[in-house]
mmCIF file of C-alpha atoms in Angstrom:
data_model
loop_
_atom_site.group_PDB
_atom_site.id
_atom_site.type_symbol
_atom_site.label_atom_id
_atom_site.label_comp_id
_atom_site.label_asym_id
_atom_site.label_seq_id
_atom_site.Cartn_x
_atom_site.Cartn_y
_atom_site.Cartn_z
ATOM 1 C CA MET A 22 -4.112 -28.043 -6.477
ATOM 2 C CA SER A 23 -2.494 -25.688 -3.773
ATOM 3 C CA ILE A 24 -0.469 -22.605 -5.079
ATOM 4 C CA GLN A 25 1.414 -22.528 -2.108
ATOM 5 C CA LEU A 26 5.121 -23.435 -1.990
ATOM 6 C CA THR A 27 6.085 -26.863 -1.151
ATOM 7 C CA THR A 28 8.821 -27.159 1.707
ATOM 8 C CA ALA A 29 11.344 -28.130 -1.175
ATOM 9 C CA GLU A 30 10.607 -24.791 -3.079
ATOM 10 C CA GLN A 31 10.435 -22.768 0.215
ATOM 11 C CA LEU A 32 14.229 -24.378 1.148
ATOM 12 C CA ALA A 33 15.119 -23.482 -2.791
ATOM 13 C CA ARG A 34 14.242 -19.650 -2.006
ATOM 14 C CA CYS A 35 16.123 -19.830 1.295
ATOM 15 C CA ARG A 36 19.064 -21.343 -0.512
ATOM 16 C CA ALA A 37 18.797 -18.213 -2.943
ATOM 17 C CA ASP A 38 18.492 -15.683 -0.023
ATOM 18 C CA PHE A 39 21.606 -17.123 1.821
ATOM 19 C CA ARG A 40 23.632 -16.566 -1.892
ATOM 20 C CA MET A 41 22.231 -13.423 -1.822
ATOM 21 C CA GLY A 42 23.254 -12.575 1.866
ATOM 22 C CA VAL A 43 19.770 -12.211 2.833
ATOM 23 C CA GLY A 44 18.277 -13.570 6.523
ATOM 24 C CA VAL A 45 15.482 -15.901 6.431
ATOM 25 C CA VAL A 46 13.099 -16.643 9.544
ATOM 26 C CA LEU A 47 13.084 -20.501 10.881
ATOM 27 C CA CYS A 48 9.836 -20.776 12.924
ATOM 28 C CA ASP A 49 8.841 -23.411 15.648
ATOM 29 C CA GLY A 50 5.671 -22.401 16.970
ATOM 30 C CA ALA A 51 5.984 -19.440 19.151
ATOM 31 C CA SER A 52 10.015 -19.549 18.392
ATOM 32 C CA GLN A 53 11.667 -17.702 15.529
ATOM 33 C CA TRP A 54 15.356 -17.350 14.702
ATOM 34 C CA ILE A 55 16.729 -15.409 11.806
ATOM 35 C CA VAL A 56 19.563 -17.293 9.805
ATOM 36 C CA ALA A 57 22.043 -16.082 7.334
ATOM 37 C CA SER A 58 24.899 -17.331 5.564
ATOM 38 C CA ALA A 59 28.080 -16.252 7.576
ATOM 39 C CA GLU A 60 30.001 -15.832 4.112
ATOM 40 C CA THR A 61 27.865 -13.508 2.516
ATOM 41 C CA LEU A 62 26.400 -11.363 5.410
ATOM 42 C CA SER A 63 26.807 -8.011 4.585
ATOM 43 C CA ALA A 64 28.283 -5.616 7.444
ATOM 44 C CA PRO A 65 25.127 -3.530 7.440
ATOM 45 C CA ARG A 66 22.894 -6.611 7.992
ATOM 46 C CA PHE A 67 25.143 -8.341 10.700
ATOM 47 C CA ASP A 68 24.951 -4.775 12.740
ATOM 48 C CA GLY A 69 21.013 -5.271 12.122
ATOM 49 C CA LEU A 70 20.989 -8.637 13.401
ATOM 50 C CA ARG A 71 23.444 -7.882 16.240
ATOM 51 C CA ALA A 72 20.526 -4.988 17.062
ATOM 52 C CA LEU A 73 18.019 -7.469 17.759
ATOM 53 C CA GLY A 74 19.796 -9.878 20.299
ATOM 54 C CA ASP A 75 22.847 -12.299 21.132
ATOM 55 C CA LEU A 76 24.559 -13.463 18.021
ATOM 56 C CA GLU A 77 25.517 -17.401 17.322
ATOM 57 C CA ILE A 78 27.392 -18.955 14.811
ATOM 58 C CA ALA A 79 26.637 -22.558 13.981
ATOM 59 C CA ILE A 80 29.495 -24.568 12.352
ATOM 60 C CA THR A 81 29.981 -28.185 11.597
ATOM 61 C CA ASN A 82 31.667 -30.817 13.593
ATOM 62 C CA TRP A 83 34.526 -30.745 11.187
ATOM 63 C CA ARG A 84 35.228 -27.078 11.180
ATOM 64 C CA ALA A 85 35.045 -26.827 14.903
ATOM 65 C CA VAL A 86 37.751 -29.604 15.314
ATOM 66 C CA THR A 87 39.887 -27.690 13.146
ATOM 67 C CA LEU A 88 39.417 -24.322 15.624
ATOM 68 C CA SER A 89 40.533 -26.682 18.432
ATOM 69 C CA THR A 90 36.957 -26.976 20.016
ATOM 70 C CA TRP A 91 34.368 -29.353 19.600
ATOM 71 C CA ALA A 92 30.583 -29.894 18.660
ATOM 72 C CA ASN A 93 28.684 -29.222 21.563
ATOM 73 C CA ASP A 94 25.161 -30.486 19.580
ATOM 74 C CA GLY A 95 26.388 -33.900 18.222
ATOM 75 C CA ASP A 96 27.084 -33.024 14.412
ATOM 76 C CA ILE A 97 27.367 -28.997 14.638
ATOM 77 C CA ALA A 98 28.692 -26.531 17.520
ATOM 78 C CA ARG A 99 26.718 -23.195 18.560
ATOM 79 C CA ILE A 100 29.169 -20.654 19.581
ATOM 80 C CA PHE A 101 28.401 -16.994 21.016
ATOM 81 C CA VAL A 102 29.825 -14.327 19.038
ATOM 82 C CA PRO A 103 31.667 -12.001 21.507
ATOM 83 C CA ASN A 104 30.043 -8.409 21.751
ATOM 84 C CA ASP A 105 33.399 -6.877 20.852
ATOM 85 C CA GLN A 106 34.117 -9.149 18.063
ATOM 86 C CA GLY A 107 32.204 -8.238 14.505
ATOM 87 C CA LEU A 108 31.856 -9.615 10.944
ATOM 88 C CA ASP A 109 35.652 -10.089 10.399
ATOM 89 C CA TRP A 110 35.861 -12.602 13.336
ATOM 90 C CA VAL A 111 32.943 -14.416 12.156
ATOM 91 C CA ARG A 112 34.384 -14.783 8.639
ATOM 92 C CA SER A 113 37.147 -15.856 10.016
ATOM 93 C CA MET A 114 35.478 -18.563 12.122
ATOM 94 C CA ALA A 115 33.878 -19.708 8.948
ATOM 95 C CA ASP A 116 36.762 -19.679 6.549
ATOM 96 C CA PRO A 117 40.123 -21.544 7.028
ATOM 97 C CA SER A 118 42.060 -19.862 4.249
ATOM 98 C CA ASP A 119 43.848 -17.818 7.057
ATOM 99 C CA ASP A 120 44.060 -20.335 9.622
ATOM 100 C CA LEU A 121 47.921 -21.155 9.295
ATOM 101 C CA ARG A 122 48.905 -17.050 9.272
ATOM 102 C CA ARG A 123 46.320 -16.166 12.015
ATOM 103 C CA PRO A 124 44.795 -18.933 13.899
ATOM 104 C CA MET A 125 41.609 -18.413 15.908
ATOM 105 C CA LEU A 126 42.164 -18.578 19.408
ATOM 106 C CA GLY A 127 39.596 -19.889 22.214
ATOM 107 C CA PRO A 128 38.469 -20.725 24.518
ATOM 108 C CA PHE A 129 35.161 -20.049 22.567
ATOM 109 C CA GLN A 130 31.793 -19.607 24.484
ATOM 110 C CA HIS A 131 29.591 -22.812 23.640
ATOM 111 C CA VAL A 132 25.705 -22.098 23.626
ATOM 112 C CA TYR A 133 23.585 -25.183 25.151
ATOM 113 C CA ASP A 134 20.323 -23.609 25.909
ATOM 114 C CA GLY A 135 17.702 -24.472 23.456
ATOM 115 C CA ASP A 136 16.996 -26.455 20.440
ATOM 116 C CA ALA A 137 19.760 -26.806 17.730
ATOM 117 C CA GLN A 138 17.513 -27.701 14.758
ATOM 118 C CA ALA A 139 17.468 -23.865 13.305
ATOM 119 C CA HIS A 140 21.237 -23.800 13.442
ATOM 120 C CA ARG A 141 21.314 -27.470 11.813
ATOM 121 C CA LEU A 142 19.138 -26.683 8.985
ATOM 122 C CA ALA A 143 20.991 -23.210 8.350
ATOM 123 C CA LEU A 144 24.220 -25.408 7.844
ATOM 124 C CA SER A 145 21.986 -27.650 5.330
ATOM 125 C CA ILE A 146 20.964 -24.549 3.304
ATOM 126 C CA CYS A 147 24.414 -23.419 3.410
ATOM 127 C CA LYS A 148 25.680 -26.652 1.805
ATOM 128 C CA SER A 149 23.114 -26.758 -0.584
ATOM 129 C CA ALA A 150 23.876 -23.190 -1.680
ATOM 130 C CA HIS A 151 27.378 -24.059 -2.238
ATOM 131 C CA LEU A 152 28.377 -21.922 0.486
ATOM 132 C CA LEU A 153 30.701 -22.534 3.381
ATOM 133 C CA PRO A 154 28.922 -24.294 6.096
ATOM 134 C CA ALA A 155 28.530 -21.542 8.552
ATOM 135 C CA ALA A 156 25.256 -19.553 9.892
ATOM 136 C CA VAL A 157 24.704 -16.590 11.781
ATOM 137 C CA VAL A 158 21.850 -17.109 14.159
ATOM 138 C CA VAL A 159 19.791 -14.938 16.266
ATOM 139 C CA ARG A 160 16.567 -15.875 18.288
ATOM 140 C CA VAL A 161 14.187 -13.103 17.966
ATOM 141 C CA THR A 162 10.274 -12.452 19.096
ATOM 142 C CA GLY A 163 7.661 -10.163 17.743
ATOM 143 C CA GLN A 164 7.659 -8.388 14.532
ATOM 144 C CA GLU A 165 11.368 -8.216 13.805
ATOM 145 C CA ALA A 166 11.621 -10.492 11.210
ATOM 146 C CA CYS A 167 8.795 -8.887 9.408
ATOM 147 C CA GLY A 168 9.706 -8.944 5.121
ATOM 148 C CA LEU A 169 11.998 -12.007 5.369
ATOM 149 C CA HIS A 170 10.986 -14.999 3.812
ATOM 150 C CA SER A 171 9.840 -17.683 6.629
ATOM 151 C CA VAL A 172 10.156 -21.556 6.893
ATOM 152 C CA ASP A 173 7.790 -23.678 9.504
ATOM 153 C CA LEU A 174 10.443 -26.043 11.306
ATOM 154 C CA GLN A 175 7.754 -28.316 11.741
ATOM 155 C CA THR A 176 7.113 -29.102 8.351
ATOM 156 C CA ILE A 177 10.417 -30.160 7.908
ATOM 157 C CA LYS A 178 11.096 -33.932 9.166
ATOM 158 C CA GLU A 179 14.640 -34.308 7.741
ATOM 159 C CA ALA A 180 16.160 -31.273 5.841
ATOM 160 C CA ASP A 181 18.453 -33.430 3.631
ATOM 161 C CA ALA A 182 15.482 -35.376 2.559
ATOM 162 C CA VAL A 183 13.791 -32.409 1.685
ATOM 163 C CA LEU A 184 16.727 -30.949 -0.191
ATOM 164 C CA GLY A 185 16.968 -33.867 -2.422
ATOM 165 C CA ALA A 186 14.242 -32.881 -4.876
ATOM 166 C CA GLN A 187 12.757 -35.204 -7.533
ATOM 167 C CA LEU A 188 14.022 -34.857 -11.246
ATOM 168 C CA ALA A 189 12.097 -34.209 -14.417
ATOM 169 C CA HIS A 190 12.869 -35.221 -17.777
ATOM 170 C CA ILE A 191 13.017 -31.944 -19.791
ATOM 171 C CA SER A 192 14.365 -32.466 -23.236
ATOM 172 C CA THR A 193 16.582 -34.946 -25.463
ATOM 173 C CA ALA A 194 18.183 -34.260 -28.860
ATOM 174 C CA ARG A 195 20.881 -36.064 -31.109
ATOM 175 C CA VAL A 196 24.501 -34.766 -30.427
ATOM 176 C CA PRO A 197 27.252 -36.669 -32.574
ATOM 177 C CA LEU A 198 30.163 -37.365 -30.244
ATOM 178 C CA LYS A 199 33.786 -37.987 -31.636
ATOM 179 C CA TYR A 200 33.376 -41.909 -30.624
ATOM 180 C CA SER A 201 29.695 -42.466 -31.775
ATOM 181 C CA LYS A 202 27.559 -40.477 -34.145
ATOM 182 C CA ASP A 203 24.703 -42.323 -32.370
ATOM 183 C CA ALA A 204 24.234 -40.190 -29.140
ATOM 184 C CA ARG A 205 21.471 -38.266 -27.637
ATOM 185 C CA VAL A 206 22.025 -35.775 -24.784
ATOM 186 C CA HIS A 207 18.951 -35.979 -22.443
ATOM 187 C CA VAL A 208 18.468 -33.010 -19.752
ATOM 188 C CA PHE A 209 17.115 -33.853 -16.310
ATOM 189 C CA ARG A 210 15.912 -30.683 -13.879
ATOM 190 C CA PRO A 211 15.425 -30.762 -10.052
ATOM 191 C CA GLN A 212 11.624 -29.698 -9.346
ATOM 192 C CA ASP A 213 12.927 -27.258 -6.862
ATOM 193 C CA GLY A 214 14.632 -25.089 -9.745
ATOM 194 C CA GLY A 215 18.308 -26.437 -8.748
ATOM 195 C CA GLU A 216 21.198 -27.405 -10.960
ATOM 196 C CA GLU A 217 20.625 -29.580 -14.183
ATOM 197 C CA HIS A 218 22.054 -32.958 -14.323
ATOM 198 C CA TYR A 219 22.449 -34.701 -18.025
ATOM 199 C CA ALA A 220 22.545 -38.261 -19.462
ATOM 200 C CA ILE A 221 24.595 -39.031 -23.045
ATOM 201 C CA GLU A 222 23.050 -42.143 -24.322
ATOM 202 C CA ILE A 223 24.985 -43.775 -26.808
ATOM 203 C CA GLY A 224 23.665 -46.379 -29.317
ATOM 204 C CA ASN A 225 20.241 -48.199 -28.068
ATOM 205 C CA PRO A 226 20.958 -49.908 -25.035
ATOM 206 C CA SER A 227 18.554 -52.503 -23.927
ATOM 207 C CA ARG A 228 16.224 -51.845 -20.902
ATOM 208 C CA ALA A 229 16.245 -55.544 -20.358
ATOM 209 C CA GLU A 230 19.753 -56.096 -19.478
ATOM 210 C CA PRO A 231 22.333 -53.974 -17.371
ATOM 211 C CA VAL A 232 23.481 -51.297 -18.984
ATOM 212 C CA LEU A 233 26.954 -50.074 -19.427
ATOM 213 C CA SER A 234 26.894 -46.789 -17.601
ATOM 214 C CA ARG A 235 29.600 -44.068 -16.077
ATOM 215 C CA LEU A 236 28.264 -41.708 -12.888
ATOM 216 C CA HIS A 237 30.553 -38.900 -13.737
ATOM 217 C CA SER A 238 31.061 -35.795 -11.518
ATOM 218 C CA ALA A 239 31.365 -32.531 -13.280
ATOM 219 C CA CYS A 240 34.767 -31.124 -13.120
ATOM 220 C CA PHE A 241 35.145 -27.850 -14.425
ATOM 221 C CA THR A 242 39.040 -27.603 -13.791
ATOM 222 C CA GLY A 243 39.467 -31.429 -15.466
ATOM 223 C CA ASP A 244 36.743 -31.906 -17.882
ATOM 224 C CA LEU A 245 37.079 -28.456 -19.330
ATOM 225 C CA ILE A 246 40.649 -26.953 -18.982
ATOM 226 C CA GLY A 247 42.625 -29.558 -18.865
ATOM 227 C CA SER A 248 43.772 -29.802 -15.429
ATOM 228 C CA LEU A 249 46.644 -31.949 -14.278
ATOM 229 C CA LYS A 250 45.749 -32.066 -10.589
ATOM 230 C CA CYS A 251 42.756 -34.924 -10.506
ATOM 231 C CA ASP A 252 42.038 -37.957 -13.269
ATOM 232 C CA CYS A 253 38.658 -36.479 -14.010
ATOM 233 C CA GLY A 254 38.938 -35.408 -17.793
ATOM 234 C CA PRO A 255 40.753 -38.508 -18.711
ATOM 235 C CA GLN A 256 38.070 -40.539 -17.016
ATOM 236 C CA LEU A 257 35.152 -38.608 -18.825
ATOM 237 C CA ASP A 258 37.080 -39.479 -22.340
ATOM 238 C CA ALA A 259 37.920 -43.039 -21.586
ATOM 239 C CA ALA A 260 34.161 -43.642 -20.454
ATOM 240 C CA LEU A 261 32.497 -42.364 -23.643
ATOM 241 C CA LYS A 262 35.160 -44.248 -25.730
ATOM 242 C CA ASN A 263 34.429 -47.368 -23.644
ATOM 243 C CA ILE A 264 30.583 -47.228 -24.078
ATOM 244 C CA ALA A 265 31.066 -46.381 -27.903
ATOM 245 C CA GLU A 266 33.466 -49.442 -28.467
ATOM 246 C CA ASP A 267 30.904 -51.432 -26.402
ATOM 247 C CA GLY A 268 28.255 -50.614 -28.936
ATOM 248 C CA ALA A 269 25.849 -48.791 -26.257
ATOM 249 C CA GLY A 270 25.749 -47.683 -22.746
ATOM 250 C CA VAL A 271 25.112 -44.180 -21.050
ATOM 251 C CA LEU A 272 26.904 -41.807 -18.973
ATOM 252 C CA LEU A 273 25.741 -39.678 -16.589
ATOM 253 C CA TYR A 274 26.956 -36.112 -15.890
ATOM 254 C CA MET A 275 26.142 -34.823 -12.454
ATOM 255 C CA ASN A 276 26.275 -31.501 -11.701
ATOM 256 C CA GLN A 277 28.142 -31.830 -8.124
ATOM 257 C CA GLU A 278 31.217 -30.157 -8.409
ATOM 258 C CA GLY A 279 34.215 -30.685 -6.292
ATOM 259 C CA ARG A 280 32.594 -33.651 -4.417
ATOM 260 C CA GLY A 281 29.432 -31.570 -4.249
ATOM 261 C CA ILE A 282 30.721 -28.593 -2.368
ATOM 262 C CA GLY A 283 30.820 -26.304 -5.606
ATOM 263 C CA LEU A 284 33.514 -24.752 -7.511
ATOM 264 C CA ALA A 285 34.354 -21.810 -5.235
ATOM 265 C CA ASN A 286 34.724 -24.233 -2.456
ATOM 266 C CA LYS A 287 36.962 -26.794 -4.322
ATOM 267 C CA MET A 288 39.009 -23.591 -5.241
ATOM 268 C CA ARG A 289 39.191 -23.221 -1.549
ATOM 269 C CA ALA A 290 39.989 -26.740 -0.747
ATOM 270 C CA TYR A 291 43.049 -26.442 -3.652
ATOM 271 C CA ALA A 292 44.321 -23.259 -1.722
ATOM 272 C CA LEU A 293 44.299 -25.332 1.409
ATOM 273 C CA GLN A 294 46.030 -28.078 -0.490
ATOM 274 C CA ASP A 295 48.881 -26.053 -1.361
ATOM 275 C CA GLN A 296 49.296 -25.136 2.130
ATOM 276 C CA GLY A 297 50.035 -29.014 2.622
ATOM 277 C CA PHE A 298 46.773 -30.330 3.391
ATOM 278 C CA ASP A 299 45.568 -33.721 1.412
ATOM 279 C CA THR A 300 42.123 -33.591 -0.311
ATOM 280 C CA VAL A 301 39.778 -34.746 2.556
ATOM 281 C CA GLU A 302 41.772 -32.664 5.085
ATOM 282 C CA ALA A 303 41.265 -29.764 2.925
ATOM 283 C CA ASN A 304 37.362 -30.342 2.812
ATOM 284 C CA HIS A 305 37.200 -31.344 6.512
ATOM 285 C CA ARG A 306 38.988 -27.927 7.413
ATOM 286 C CA LEU A 307 36.152 -26.109 4.916
ATOM 287 C CA GLY A 308 33.728 -27.622 7.295
ATOM 288 C CA PHE A 309 32.290 -30.292 4.960
ATOM 289 C CA GLU A 310 32.369 -34.229 4.729
ATOM 290 C CA ASP A 311 34.909 -36.183 2.877
ATOM 291 C CA ASP A 312 32.375 -36.391 0.130
ATOM 292 C CA GLU A 313 28.981 -34.195 -0.229
ATOM 293 C CA ARG A 314 27.725 -35.884 -3.427
ATOM 294 C CA ASN A 315 24.277 -37.491 -3.922
ATOM 295 C CA PHE A 316 24.721 -40.469 -6.129
ATOM 296 C CA LEU A 317 21.183 -41.141 -5.713
ATOM 297 C CA LEU A 318 20.109 -38.671 -8.291
ATOM 298 C CA GLY A 319 22.041 -40.695 -10.676
ATOM 299 C CA ALA A 320 19.624 -43.668 -9.700
ATOM 300 C CA GLU A 321 16.704 -41.776 -10.321
ATOM 301 C CA ILE A 322 17.841 -40.706 -13.850
ATOM 302 C CA LEU A 323 18.530 -44.182 -14.783
ATOM 303 C CA ARG A 324 15.147 -45.478 -13.562
ATOM 304 C CA LEU A 325 13.525 -42.515 -15.524
ATOM 305 C CA MET A 326 15.295 -43.825 -18.610
ATOM 306 C CA GLY A 327 14.190 -47.318 -17.983
ATOM 307 C CA PHE A 328 17.116 -48.920 -16.744
ATOM 308 C CA ASP A 329 16.899 -51.114 -13.280
ATOM 309 C CA ALA A 330 20.217 -52.730 -13.793
ATOM 310 C CA VAL A 331 23.983 -51.280 -14.679
ATOM 311 C CA ARG A 332 27.481 -52.526 -15.402
ATOM 312 C CA LEU A 333 28.980 -49.643 -13.452
ATOM 313 C CA MET A 334 32.333 -48.117 -14.731
ATOM 314 C CA THR A 335 33.736 -46.747 -11.229
ATOM 315 C CA ASN A 336 36.821 -46.966 -9.157
ATOM 316 C CA ASN A 337 34.302 -45.788 -5.983
ATOM 317 C CA PRO A 338 32.699 -48.685 -3.978
ATOM 318 C CA ALA A 339 30.187 -45.703 -2.298
ATOM 319 C CA LYS A 340 28.701 -45.625 -6.077
ATOM 320 C CA VAL A 341 28.081 -49.046 -6.490
ATOM 321 C CA ASP A 342 26.518 -49.073 -2.826
ATOM 322 C CA SER A 343 24.478 -46.152 -3.590
ATOM 323 C CA MET A 344 22.976 -47.642 -6.725
ATOM 324 C CA ASN A 345 22.005 -51.071 -5.045
ATOM 325 C CA THR A 346 20.386 -48.973 -2.201
ATOM 326 C CA ALA A 347 18.284 -46.917 -4.773
ATOM 327 C CA GLY A 348 17.215 -50.337 -6.495
ATOM 328 C CA ILE A 349 19.164 -49.954 -9.310
ATOM 329 C CA ALA A 350 21.220 -53.473 -9.361
ATOM 330 C CA VAL A 351 24.886 -53.435 -10.307
ATOM 331 C CA SER A 352 25.683 -56.547 -11.834
ATOM 332 C CA GLU A 353 29.390 -55.645 -12.564
ATOM 333 C CA ARG A 354 31.768 -52.973 -11.348
ATOM 334 C CA VAL A 355 34.166 -52.199 -14.449
ATOM 335 C CA PRO A 356 37.475 -50.684 -13.474
ATOM 336 C CA LEU A 357 38.074 -47.383 -15.221
ATOM 337 C CA LYS A 358 41.788 -46.382 -14.968
ATOM 338 C CA ALA A 359 42.863 -43.200 -16.774
ATOM 339 C CA GLY A 360 44.542 -39.906 -16.265
ATOM 340 C CA HIS A 361 47.489 -40.897 -13.799
ATOM 341 C CA ASN A 362 50.277 -38.445 -13.683
ATOM 342 C CA HIS A 363 53.031 -37.369 -11.416
ATOM 343 C CA LEU A 364 51.027 -34.195 -10.328
ATOM 344 C CA ASN A 365 48.081 -36.094 -9.262
ATOM 345 C CA ALA A 366 50.085 -38.999 -7.541
ATOM 346 C CA ASP A 367 49.287 -38.020 -3.891
ATOM 347 C CA TYR A 368 45.573 -36.963 -4.429
ATOM 348 C CA LEU A 369 44.927 -40.492 -6.257
ATOM 349 C CA ALA A 370 46.793 -42.124 -3.203
ATOM 350 C CA THR A 371 44.389 -39.976 -1.117
ATOM 351 C CA LYS A 372 41.367 -41.189 -2.729
ATOM 352 C CA ALA A 373 42.637 -44.871 -2.307
ATOM 353 C CA ALA A 374 43.727 -44.645 1.288
ATOM 354 C CA LYS A 375 40.554 -42.097 2.855
ATOM 355 C CA SER A 376 37.709 -42.757 0.444
ATOM 356 C CA GLY A 377 38.531 -46.552 -0.348
ATOM 357 C CA HIS A 378 38.777 -45.993 -4.185
ATOM 358 C CA LEU A 379 39.905 -49.054 -6.006
ATOM 359 C CA LEU A 380 42.890 -47.755 -7.839
#
């Protein structure tokens, strides 16, 4: 067995480097790029990159639309960083928090030369690291990148597939709950060292028939501190109660906070909502898709637990589609309506109108 890092492990290391503000080298034969997160890059490192050559910033299509420009490479935009602009300009390109008070004014100089695969991978790493999806990129030659972690682009056919690491079952213990004393918590860990996910199994559900299940994404604000901006906490409570009353089932608790963008970006989205944007619009202004979660991880957990069919408690058709696509048959969609209040009425209306939730 090789002791070398797998591609998924290399990308996990890149994710950690991005969060620390450290650059990473992406290689394609003789071509090399140093890429770094626009959010975490320090001023001295920014100046160091600028000394190596012309700087570019890569942003997503949604962020480009917000800046009244366009994605010149399909789903991303590559924009030249003007020589008279510094790190503050780069961060303003990445962060929409001050867009209304001090909008970024173009025209921006787009970059068309060369391939955009390094830029696209850098944005994928930003997203998986729960950072703003914006990356600083500089093409280098020779030994300028010596000492930084390197990833060979030729080993990466599809970044999204690599970033979705496989899960392993780590541990199980009995945890009596208020709705059922007969409950066990299972912990699953991605093989790339990413965030762990959990399964709460109540009773002794049969593996030979569809199991009553809920695919629940972590929500610090709703699940833990009782936020009234969403319906997550009441849905979690109602799902556990329904499973207990049914006699057996599984609740999957996935660490995919804020529709997969992380808690820091979720708070950024909340701040944008206070400026008058809805949930989807806020995500787009940040540069994210409507929903960045990977529901296939839930299907993998169910498969590892021995299930191949579910009665899925959800109002989200995308979860049903993901389960079926992953080979976990959804025999029934069980509606789960809880937590409606006057403070989240607009939020729920947006989920129904723009995300197709059946409310």
